[in-house]
mmCIF file with all atom_site columns, C-alpha atoms in Angstrom:
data_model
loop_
_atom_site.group_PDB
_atom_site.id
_atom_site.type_symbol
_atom_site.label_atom_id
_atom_site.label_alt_id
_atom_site.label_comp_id
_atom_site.label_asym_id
_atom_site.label_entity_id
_atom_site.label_seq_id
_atom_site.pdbx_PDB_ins_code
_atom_site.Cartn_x
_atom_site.Cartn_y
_atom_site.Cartn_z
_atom_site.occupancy
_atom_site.B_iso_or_equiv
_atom_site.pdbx_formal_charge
_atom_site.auth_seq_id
_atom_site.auth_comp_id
_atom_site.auth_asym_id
_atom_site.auth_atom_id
_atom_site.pdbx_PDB_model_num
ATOM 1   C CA . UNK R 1 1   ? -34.300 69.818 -81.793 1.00 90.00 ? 123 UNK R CA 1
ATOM 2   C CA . UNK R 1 2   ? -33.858 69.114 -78.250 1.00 96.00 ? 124 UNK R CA 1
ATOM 3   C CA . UNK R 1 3   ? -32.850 71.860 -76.187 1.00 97.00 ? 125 UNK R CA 1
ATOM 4   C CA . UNK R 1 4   ? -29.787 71.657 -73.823 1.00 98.00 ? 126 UNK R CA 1
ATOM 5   C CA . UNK R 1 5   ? -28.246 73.798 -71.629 1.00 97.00 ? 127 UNK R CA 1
ATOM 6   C CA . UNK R 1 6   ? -24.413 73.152 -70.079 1.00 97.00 ? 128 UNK R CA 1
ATOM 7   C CA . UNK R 1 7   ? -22.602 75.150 -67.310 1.00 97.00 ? 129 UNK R CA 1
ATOM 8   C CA . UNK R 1 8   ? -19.288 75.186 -65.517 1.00 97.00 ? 130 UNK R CA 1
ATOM 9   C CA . UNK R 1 9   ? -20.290 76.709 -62.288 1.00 96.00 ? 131 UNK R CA 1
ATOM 10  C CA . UNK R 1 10  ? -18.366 77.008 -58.703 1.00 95.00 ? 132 UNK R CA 1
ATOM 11  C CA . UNK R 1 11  ? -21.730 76.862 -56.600 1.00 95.00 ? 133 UNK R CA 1
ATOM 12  C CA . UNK R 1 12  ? -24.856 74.800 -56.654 1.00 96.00 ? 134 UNK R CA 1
ATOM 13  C CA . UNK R 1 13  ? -27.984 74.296 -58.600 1.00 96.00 ? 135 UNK R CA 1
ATOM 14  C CA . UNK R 1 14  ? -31.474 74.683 -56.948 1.00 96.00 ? 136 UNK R CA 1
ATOM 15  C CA . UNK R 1 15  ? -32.916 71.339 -58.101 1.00 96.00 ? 137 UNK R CA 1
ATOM 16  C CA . UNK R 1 16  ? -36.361 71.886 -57.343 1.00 96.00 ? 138 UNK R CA 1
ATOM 17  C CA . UNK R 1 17  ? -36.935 75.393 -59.379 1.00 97.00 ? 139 UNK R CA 1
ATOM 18  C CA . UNK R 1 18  ? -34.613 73.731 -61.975 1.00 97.00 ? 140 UNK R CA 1
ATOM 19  C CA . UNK R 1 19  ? -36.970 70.872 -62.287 1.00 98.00 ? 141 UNK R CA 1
ATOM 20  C CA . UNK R 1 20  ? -40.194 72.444 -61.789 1.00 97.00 ? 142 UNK R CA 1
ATOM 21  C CA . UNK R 1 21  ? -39.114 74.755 -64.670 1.00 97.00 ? 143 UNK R CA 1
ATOM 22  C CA . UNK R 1 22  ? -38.294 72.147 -67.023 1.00 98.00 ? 144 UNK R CA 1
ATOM 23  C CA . UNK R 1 23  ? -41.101 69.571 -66.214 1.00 98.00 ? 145 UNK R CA 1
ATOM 24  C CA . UNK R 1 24  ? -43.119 72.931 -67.101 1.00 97.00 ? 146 UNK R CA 1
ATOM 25  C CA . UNK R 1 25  ? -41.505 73.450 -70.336 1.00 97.00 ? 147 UNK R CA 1
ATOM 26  C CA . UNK R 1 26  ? -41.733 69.703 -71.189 1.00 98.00 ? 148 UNK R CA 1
ATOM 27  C CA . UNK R 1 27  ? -45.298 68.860 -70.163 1.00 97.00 ? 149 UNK R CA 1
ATOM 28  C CA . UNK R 1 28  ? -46.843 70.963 -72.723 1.00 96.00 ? 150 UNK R CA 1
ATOM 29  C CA . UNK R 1 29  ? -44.708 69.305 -75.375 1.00 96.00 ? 151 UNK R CA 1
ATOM 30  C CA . UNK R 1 30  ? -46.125 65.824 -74.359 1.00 97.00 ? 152 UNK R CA 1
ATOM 31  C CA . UNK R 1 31  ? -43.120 65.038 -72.024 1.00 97.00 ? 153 UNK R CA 1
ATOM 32  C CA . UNK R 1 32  ? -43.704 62.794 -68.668 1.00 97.00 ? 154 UNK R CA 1
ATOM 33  C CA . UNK R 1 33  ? -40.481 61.793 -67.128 1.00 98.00 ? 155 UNK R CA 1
ATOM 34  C CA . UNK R 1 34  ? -37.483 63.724 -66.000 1.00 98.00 ? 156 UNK R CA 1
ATOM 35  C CA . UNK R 1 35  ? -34.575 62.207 -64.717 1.00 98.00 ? 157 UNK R CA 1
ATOM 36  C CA . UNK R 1 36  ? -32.383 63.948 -62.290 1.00 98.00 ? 158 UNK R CA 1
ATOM 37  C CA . UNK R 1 37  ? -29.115 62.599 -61.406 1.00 98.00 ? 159 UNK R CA 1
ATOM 38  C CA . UNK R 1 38  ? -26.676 64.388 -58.722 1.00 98.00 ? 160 UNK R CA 1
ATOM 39  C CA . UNK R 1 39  ? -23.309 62.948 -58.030 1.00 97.00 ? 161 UNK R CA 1
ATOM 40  C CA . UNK R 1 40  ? -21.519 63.754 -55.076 1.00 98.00 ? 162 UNK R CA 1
ATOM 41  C CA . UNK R 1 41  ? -17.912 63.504 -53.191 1.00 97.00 ? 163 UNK R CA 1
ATOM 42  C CA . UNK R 1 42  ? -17.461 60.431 -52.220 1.00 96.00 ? 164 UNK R CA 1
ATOM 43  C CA . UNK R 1 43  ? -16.311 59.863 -48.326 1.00 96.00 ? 165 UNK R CA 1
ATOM 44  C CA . UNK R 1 44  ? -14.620 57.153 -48.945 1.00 96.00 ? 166 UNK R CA 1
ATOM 45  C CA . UNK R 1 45  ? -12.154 55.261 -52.045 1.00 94.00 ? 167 UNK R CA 1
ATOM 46  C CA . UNK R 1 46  ? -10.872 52.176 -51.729 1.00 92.00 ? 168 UNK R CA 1
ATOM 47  C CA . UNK R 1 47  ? -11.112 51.775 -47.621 1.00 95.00 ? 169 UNK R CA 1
ATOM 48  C CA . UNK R 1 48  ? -9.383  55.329 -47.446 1.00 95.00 ? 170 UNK R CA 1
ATOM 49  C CA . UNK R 1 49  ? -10.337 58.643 -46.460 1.00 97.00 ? 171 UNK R CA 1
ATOM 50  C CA . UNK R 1 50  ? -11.222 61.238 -49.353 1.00 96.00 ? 172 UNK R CA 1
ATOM 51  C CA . UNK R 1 51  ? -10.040 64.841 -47.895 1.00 96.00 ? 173 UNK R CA 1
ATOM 52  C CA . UNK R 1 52  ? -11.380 66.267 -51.172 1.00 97.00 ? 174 UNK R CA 1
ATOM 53  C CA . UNK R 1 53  ? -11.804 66.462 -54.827 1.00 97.00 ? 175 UNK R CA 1
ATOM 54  C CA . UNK R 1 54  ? -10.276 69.101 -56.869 1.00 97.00 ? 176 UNK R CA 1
ATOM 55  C CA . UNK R 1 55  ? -12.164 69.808 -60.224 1.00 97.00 ? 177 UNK R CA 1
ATOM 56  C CA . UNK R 1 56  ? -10.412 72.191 -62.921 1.00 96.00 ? 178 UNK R CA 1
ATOM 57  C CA . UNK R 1 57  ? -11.383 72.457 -66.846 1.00 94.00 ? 179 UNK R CA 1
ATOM 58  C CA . UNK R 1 58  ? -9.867  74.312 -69.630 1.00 88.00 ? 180 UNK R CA 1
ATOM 59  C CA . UNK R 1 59  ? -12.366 77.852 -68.915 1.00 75.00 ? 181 UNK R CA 1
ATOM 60  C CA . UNK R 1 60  ? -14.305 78.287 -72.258 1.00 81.00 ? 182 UNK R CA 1
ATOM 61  C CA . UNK R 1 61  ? -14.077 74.817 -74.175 1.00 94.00 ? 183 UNK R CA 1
ATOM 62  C CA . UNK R 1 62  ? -15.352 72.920 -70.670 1.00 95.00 ? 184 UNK R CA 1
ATOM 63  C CA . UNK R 1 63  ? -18.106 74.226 -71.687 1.00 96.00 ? 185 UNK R CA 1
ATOM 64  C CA . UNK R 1 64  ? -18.446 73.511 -75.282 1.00 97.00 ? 186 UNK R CA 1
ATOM 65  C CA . UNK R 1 65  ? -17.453 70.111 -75.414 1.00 97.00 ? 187 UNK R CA 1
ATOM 66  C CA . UNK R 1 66  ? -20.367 69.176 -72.499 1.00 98.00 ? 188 UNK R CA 1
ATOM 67  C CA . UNK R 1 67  ? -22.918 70.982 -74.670 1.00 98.00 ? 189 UNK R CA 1
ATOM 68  C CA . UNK R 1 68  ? -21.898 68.786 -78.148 1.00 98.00 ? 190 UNK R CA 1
ATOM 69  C CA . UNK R 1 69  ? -21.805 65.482 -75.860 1.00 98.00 ? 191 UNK R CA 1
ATOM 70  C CA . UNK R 1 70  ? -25.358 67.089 -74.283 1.00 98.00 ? 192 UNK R CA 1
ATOM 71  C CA . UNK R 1 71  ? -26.584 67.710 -77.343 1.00 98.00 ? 193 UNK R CA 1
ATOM 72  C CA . UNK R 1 72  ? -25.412 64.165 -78.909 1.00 98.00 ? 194 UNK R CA 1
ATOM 73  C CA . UNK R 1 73  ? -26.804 61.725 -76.666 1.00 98.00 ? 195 UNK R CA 1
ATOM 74  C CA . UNK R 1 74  ? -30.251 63.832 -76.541 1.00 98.00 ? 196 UNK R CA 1
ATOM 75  C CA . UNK R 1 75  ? -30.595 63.618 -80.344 1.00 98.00 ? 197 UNK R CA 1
ATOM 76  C CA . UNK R 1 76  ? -29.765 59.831 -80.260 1.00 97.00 ? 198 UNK R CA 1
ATOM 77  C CA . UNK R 1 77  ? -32.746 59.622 -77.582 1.00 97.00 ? 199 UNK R CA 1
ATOM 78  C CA . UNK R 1 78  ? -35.368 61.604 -78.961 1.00 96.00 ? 200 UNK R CA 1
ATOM 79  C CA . UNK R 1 79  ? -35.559 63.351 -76.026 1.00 98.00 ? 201 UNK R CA 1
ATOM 80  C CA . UNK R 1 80  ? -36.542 67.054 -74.779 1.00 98.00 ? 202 UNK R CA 1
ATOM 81  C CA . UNK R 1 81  ? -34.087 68.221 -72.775 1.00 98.00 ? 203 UNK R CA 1
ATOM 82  C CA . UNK R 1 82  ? -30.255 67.449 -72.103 1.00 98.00 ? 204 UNK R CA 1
ATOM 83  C CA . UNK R 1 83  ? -29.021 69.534 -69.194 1.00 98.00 ? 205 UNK R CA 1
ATOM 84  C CA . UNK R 1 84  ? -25.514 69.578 -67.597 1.00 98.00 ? 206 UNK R CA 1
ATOM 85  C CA . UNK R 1 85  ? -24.346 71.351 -64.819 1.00 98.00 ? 207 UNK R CA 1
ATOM 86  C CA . UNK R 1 86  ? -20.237 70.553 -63.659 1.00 97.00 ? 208 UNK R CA 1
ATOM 87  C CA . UNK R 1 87  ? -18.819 71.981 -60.358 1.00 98.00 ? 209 UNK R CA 1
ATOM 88  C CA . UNK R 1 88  ? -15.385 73.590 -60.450 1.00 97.00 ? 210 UNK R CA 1
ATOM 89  C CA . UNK R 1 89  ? -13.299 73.717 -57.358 1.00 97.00 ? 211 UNK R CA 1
ATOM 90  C CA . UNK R 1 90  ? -12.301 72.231 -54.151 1.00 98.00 ? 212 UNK R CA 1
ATOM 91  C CA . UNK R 1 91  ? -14.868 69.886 -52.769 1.00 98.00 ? 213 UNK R CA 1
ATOM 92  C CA . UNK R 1 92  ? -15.361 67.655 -49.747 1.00 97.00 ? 214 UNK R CA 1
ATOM 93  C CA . UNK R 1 93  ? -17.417 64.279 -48.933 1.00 96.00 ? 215 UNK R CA 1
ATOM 94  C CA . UNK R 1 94  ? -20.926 64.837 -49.806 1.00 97.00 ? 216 UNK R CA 1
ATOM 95  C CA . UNK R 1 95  ? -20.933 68.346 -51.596 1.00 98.00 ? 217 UNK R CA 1
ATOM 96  C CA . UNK R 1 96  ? -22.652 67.959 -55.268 1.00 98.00 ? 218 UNK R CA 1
ATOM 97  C CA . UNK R 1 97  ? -20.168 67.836 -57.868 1.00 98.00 ? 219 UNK R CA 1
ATOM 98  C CA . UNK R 1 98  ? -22.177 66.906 -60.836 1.00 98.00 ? 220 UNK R CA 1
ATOM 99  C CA . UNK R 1 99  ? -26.244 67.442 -61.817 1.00 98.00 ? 221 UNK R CA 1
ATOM 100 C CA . UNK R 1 100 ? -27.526 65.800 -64.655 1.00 98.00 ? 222 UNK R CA 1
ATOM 101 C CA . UNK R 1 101 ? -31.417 66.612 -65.966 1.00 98.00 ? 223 UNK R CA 1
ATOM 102 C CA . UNK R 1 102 ? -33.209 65.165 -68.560 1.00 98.00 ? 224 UNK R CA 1
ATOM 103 C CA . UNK R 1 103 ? -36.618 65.518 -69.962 1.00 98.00 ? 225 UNK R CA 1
ATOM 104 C CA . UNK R 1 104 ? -38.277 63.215 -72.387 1.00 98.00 ? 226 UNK R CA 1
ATOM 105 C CA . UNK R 1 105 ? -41.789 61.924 -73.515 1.00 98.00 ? 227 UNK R CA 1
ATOM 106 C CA . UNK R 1 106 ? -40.936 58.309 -71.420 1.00 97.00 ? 228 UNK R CA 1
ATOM 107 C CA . UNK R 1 107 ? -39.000 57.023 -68.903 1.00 97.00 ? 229 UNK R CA 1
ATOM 108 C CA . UNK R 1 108 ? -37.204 54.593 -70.705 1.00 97.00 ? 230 UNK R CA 1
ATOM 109 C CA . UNK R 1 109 ? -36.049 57.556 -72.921 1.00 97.00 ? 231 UNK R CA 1
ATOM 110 C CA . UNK R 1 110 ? -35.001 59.460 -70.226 1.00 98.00 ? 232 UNK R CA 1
ATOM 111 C CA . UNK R 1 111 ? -33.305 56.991 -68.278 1.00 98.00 ? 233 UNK R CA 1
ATOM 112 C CA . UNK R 1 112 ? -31.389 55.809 -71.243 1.00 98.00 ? 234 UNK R CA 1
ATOM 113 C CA . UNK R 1 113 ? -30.292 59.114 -72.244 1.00 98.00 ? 235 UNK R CA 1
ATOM 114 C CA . UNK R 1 114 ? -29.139 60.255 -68.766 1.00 98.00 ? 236 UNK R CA 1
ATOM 115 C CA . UNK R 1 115 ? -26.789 57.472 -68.002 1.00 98.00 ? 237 UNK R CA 1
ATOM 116 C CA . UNK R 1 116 ? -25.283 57.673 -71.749 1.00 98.00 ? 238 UNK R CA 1
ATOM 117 C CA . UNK R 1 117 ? -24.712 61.059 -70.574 1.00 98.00 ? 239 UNK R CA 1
ATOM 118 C CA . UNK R 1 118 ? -23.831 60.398 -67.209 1.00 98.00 ? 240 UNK R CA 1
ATOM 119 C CA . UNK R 1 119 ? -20.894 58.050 -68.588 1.00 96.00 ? 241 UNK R CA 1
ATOM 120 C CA . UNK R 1 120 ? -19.592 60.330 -71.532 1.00 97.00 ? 242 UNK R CA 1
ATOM 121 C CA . UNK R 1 121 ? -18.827 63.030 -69.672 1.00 96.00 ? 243 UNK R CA 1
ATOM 122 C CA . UNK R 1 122 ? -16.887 61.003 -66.973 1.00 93.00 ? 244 UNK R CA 1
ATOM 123 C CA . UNK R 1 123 ? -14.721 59.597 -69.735 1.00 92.00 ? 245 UNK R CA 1
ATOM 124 C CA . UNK R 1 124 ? -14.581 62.372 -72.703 1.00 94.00 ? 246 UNK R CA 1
ATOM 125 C CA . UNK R 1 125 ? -14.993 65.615 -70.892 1.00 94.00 ? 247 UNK R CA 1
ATOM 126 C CA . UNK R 1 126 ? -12.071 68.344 -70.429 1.00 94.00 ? 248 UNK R CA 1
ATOM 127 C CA . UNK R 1 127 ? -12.862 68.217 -66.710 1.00 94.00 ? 249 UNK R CA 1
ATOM 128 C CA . UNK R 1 128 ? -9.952  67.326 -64.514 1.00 94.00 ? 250 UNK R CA 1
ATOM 129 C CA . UNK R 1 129 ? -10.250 65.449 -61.423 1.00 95.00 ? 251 UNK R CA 1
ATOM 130 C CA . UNK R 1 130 ? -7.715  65.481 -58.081 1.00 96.00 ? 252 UNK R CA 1
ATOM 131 C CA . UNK R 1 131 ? -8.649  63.178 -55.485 1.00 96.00 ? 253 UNK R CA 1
ATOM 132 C CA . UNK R 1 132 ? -7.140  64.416 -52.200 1.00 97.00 ? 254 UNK R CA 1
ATOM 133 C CA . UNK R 1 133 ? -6.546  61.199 -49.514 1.00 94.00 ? 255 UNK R CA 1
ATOM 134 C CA . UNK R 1 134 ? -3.962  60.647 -46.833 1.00 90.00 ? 256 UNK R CA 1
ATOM 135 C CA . UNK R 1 135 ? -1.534  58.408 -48.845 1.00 92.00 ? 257 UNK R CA 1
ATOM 136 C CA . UNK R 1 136 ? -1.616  60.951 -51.473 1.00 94.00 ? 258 UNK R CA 1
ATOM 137 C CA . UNK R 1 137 ? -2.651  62.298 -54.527 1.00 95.00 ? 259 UNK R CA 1
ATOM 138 C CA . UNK R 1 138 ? -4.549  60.342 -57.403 1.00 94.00 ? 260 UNK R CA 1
ATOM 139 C CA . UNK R 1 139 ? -5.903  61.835 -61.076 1.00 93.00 ? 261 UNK R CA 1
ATOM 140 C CA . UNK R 1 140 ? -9.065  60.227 -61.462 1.00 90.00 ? 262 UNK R CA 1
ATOM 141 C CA . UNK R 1 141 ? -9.603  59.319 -64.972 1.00 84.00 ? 263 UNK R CA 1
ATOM 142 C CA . UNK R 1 142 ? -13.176 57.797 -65.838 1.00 79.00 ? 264 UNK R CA 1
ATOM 143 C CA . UNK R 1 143 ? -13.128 54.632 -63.302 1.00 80.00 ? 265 UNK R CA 1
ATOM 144 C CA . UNK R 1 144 ? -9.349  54.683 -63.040 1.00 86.00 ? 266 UNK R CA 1
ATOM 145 C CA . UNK R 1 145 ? -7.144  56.094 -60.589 1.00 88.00 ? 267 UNK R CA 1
ATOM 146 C CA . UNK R 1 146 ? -3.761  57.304 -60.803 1.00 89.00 ? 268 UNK R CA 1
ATOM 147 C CA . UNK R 1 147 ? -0.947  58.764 -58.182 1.00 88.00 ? 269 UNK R CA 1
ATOM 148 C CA . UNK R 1 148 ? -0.372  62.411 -59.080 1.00 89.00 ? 270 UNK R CA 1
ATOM 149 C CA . UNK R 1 149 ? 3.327   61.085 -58.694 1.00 84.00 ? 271 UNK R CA 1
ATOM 150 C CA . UNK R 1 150 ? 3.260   58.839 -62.002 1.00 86.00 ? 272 UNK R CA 1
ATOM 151 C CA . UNK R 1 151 ? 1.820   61.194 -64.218 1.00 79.00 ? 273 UNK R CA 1
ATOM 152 C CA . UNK R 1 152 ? 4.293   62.238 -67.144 1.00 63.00 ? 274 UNK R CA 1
ATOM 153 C CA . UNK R 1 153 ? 3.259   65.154 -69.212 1.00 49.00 ? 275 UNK R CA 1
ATOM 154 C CA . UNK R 1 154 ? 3.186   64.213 -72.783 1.00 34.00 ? 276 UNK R CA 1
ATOM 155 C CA . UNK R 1 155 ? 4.293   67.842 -74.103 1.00 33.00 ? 277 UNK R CA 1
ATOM 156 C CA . UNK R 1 156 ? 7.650   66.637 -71.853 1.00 44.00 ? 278 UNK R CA 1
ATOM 157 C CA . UNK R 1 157 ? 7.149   68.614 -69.111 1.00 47.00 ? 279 UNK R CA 1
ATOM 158 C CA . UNK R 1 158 ? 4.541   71.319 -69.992 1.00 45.00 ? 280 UNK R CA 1
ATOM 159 C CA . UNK R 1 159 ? 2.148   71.573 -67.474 1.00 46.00 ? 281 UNK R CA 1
ATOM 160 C CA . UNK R 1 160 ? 3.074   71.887 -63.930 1.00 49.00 ? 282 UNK R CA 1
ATOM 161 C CA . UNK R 1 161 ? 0.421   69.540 -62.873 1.00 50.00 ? 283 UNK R CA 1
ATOM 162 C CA . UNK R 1 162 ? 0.903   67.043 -65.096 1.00 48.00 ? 284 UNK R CA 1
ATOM 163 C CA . UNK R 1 163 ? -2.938  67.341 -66.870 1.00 50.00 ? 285 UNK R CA 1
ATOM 164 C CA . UNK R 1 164 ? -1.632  67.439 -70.265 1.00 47.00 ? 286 UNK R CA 1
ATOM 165 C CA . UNK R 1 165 ? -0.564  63.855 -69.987 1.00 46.00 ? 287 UNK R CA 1
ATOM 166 C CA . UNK R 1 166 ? -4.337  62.925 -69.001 1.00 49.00 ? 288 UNK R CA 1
ATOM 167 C CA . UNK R 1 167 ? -6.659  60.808 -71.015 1.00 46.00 ? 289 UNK R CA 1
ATOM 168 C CA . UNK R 1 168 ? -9.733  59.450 -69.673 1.00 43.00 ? 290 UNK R CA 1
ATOM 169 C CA . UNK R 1 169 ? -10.643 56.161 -71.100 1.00 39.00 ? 291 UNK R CA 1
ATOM 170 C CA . UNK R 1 170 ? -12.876 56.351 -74.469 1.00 38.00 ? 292 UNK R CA 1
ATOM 171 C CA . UNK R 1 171 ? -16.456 54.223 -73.276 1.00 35.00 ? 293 UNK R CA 1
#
């Protein structure tokens, strides 16, 4: 059983003693390859300025629902470890918003396991997305984009915000 480990967190994760620790963890099982994968805010969307990114979740199931897709994709793979870490807040161009670790006997295994991983949570994670740019606001859904201005709640009108009318995009 692999192990995984999945956190909503505001600040940021010290790659190097999280790595060391797992590559320790994971060498004396016969593992060789960790993947690390950081994604950050981008600068720049579609020739326009990005003044920042606001992330929000649902507190509590955020959490839950990274772990089972963590936990999924590293059981498919065979590999070691699954780890997720999700940043929470107001962000600007450059700051980490996303680290992604994972530990397996191969490369291939590892690589294969962190982009599946990579890609589910962009499209089937309670993690909501507001992209902050001069012309406006935009929900980003998976690889979509949409003006804060078009989005209809579905519950007709529940949330203020509009993020119960969100859906990201099933892969």
């Amino acid at each position: 059983m692999p192990r995984v480990t999945c956190r909503v967190l505001q600040g940021r994760v010290s790659l190097d003693r999280l790595a060391g620790e797992i590559a320790e963890r994971c060498s004396a099982e016969g593992g060789g390859a960790l993947v690390v994968f950081m994604g950050f805010v981008k600068g720049v969307v579609e020739g326009e300025e990005v003044e920042y990114l606001e992330y929000s979740v649902y507190e509590g199931y955020a959490e839950e629902a990274l772990c089972r897709i963590a936990r999924e994709v590293a059981e498919r793979h065979g590999v070691l470890e699954a780890h997720v870490y999700h940043r929470v807040g107001r962000l600007r161009a450059g700051e980490p918003t996303i680290y992604i670790l994972v530990a397996a006997k191969s490369r291939r295994e590892a690589f294969r396991a962190a982009e599946e991983l990579l890609e589910r949570v962009k499209h089937e994670a309670p993690v909501f997305k507001l992209e902050k740019r001069r012309s406006g606001e935009y929900w980003v859904l998976g690889d979509k984009r949409i003006p804060r201005s078009e989005v209809r709640s579905l519950a007709g009108g529940g949330e203020e915000d509009g993020r119960a009318g969100l859906k990201a995009d099933k892969p």
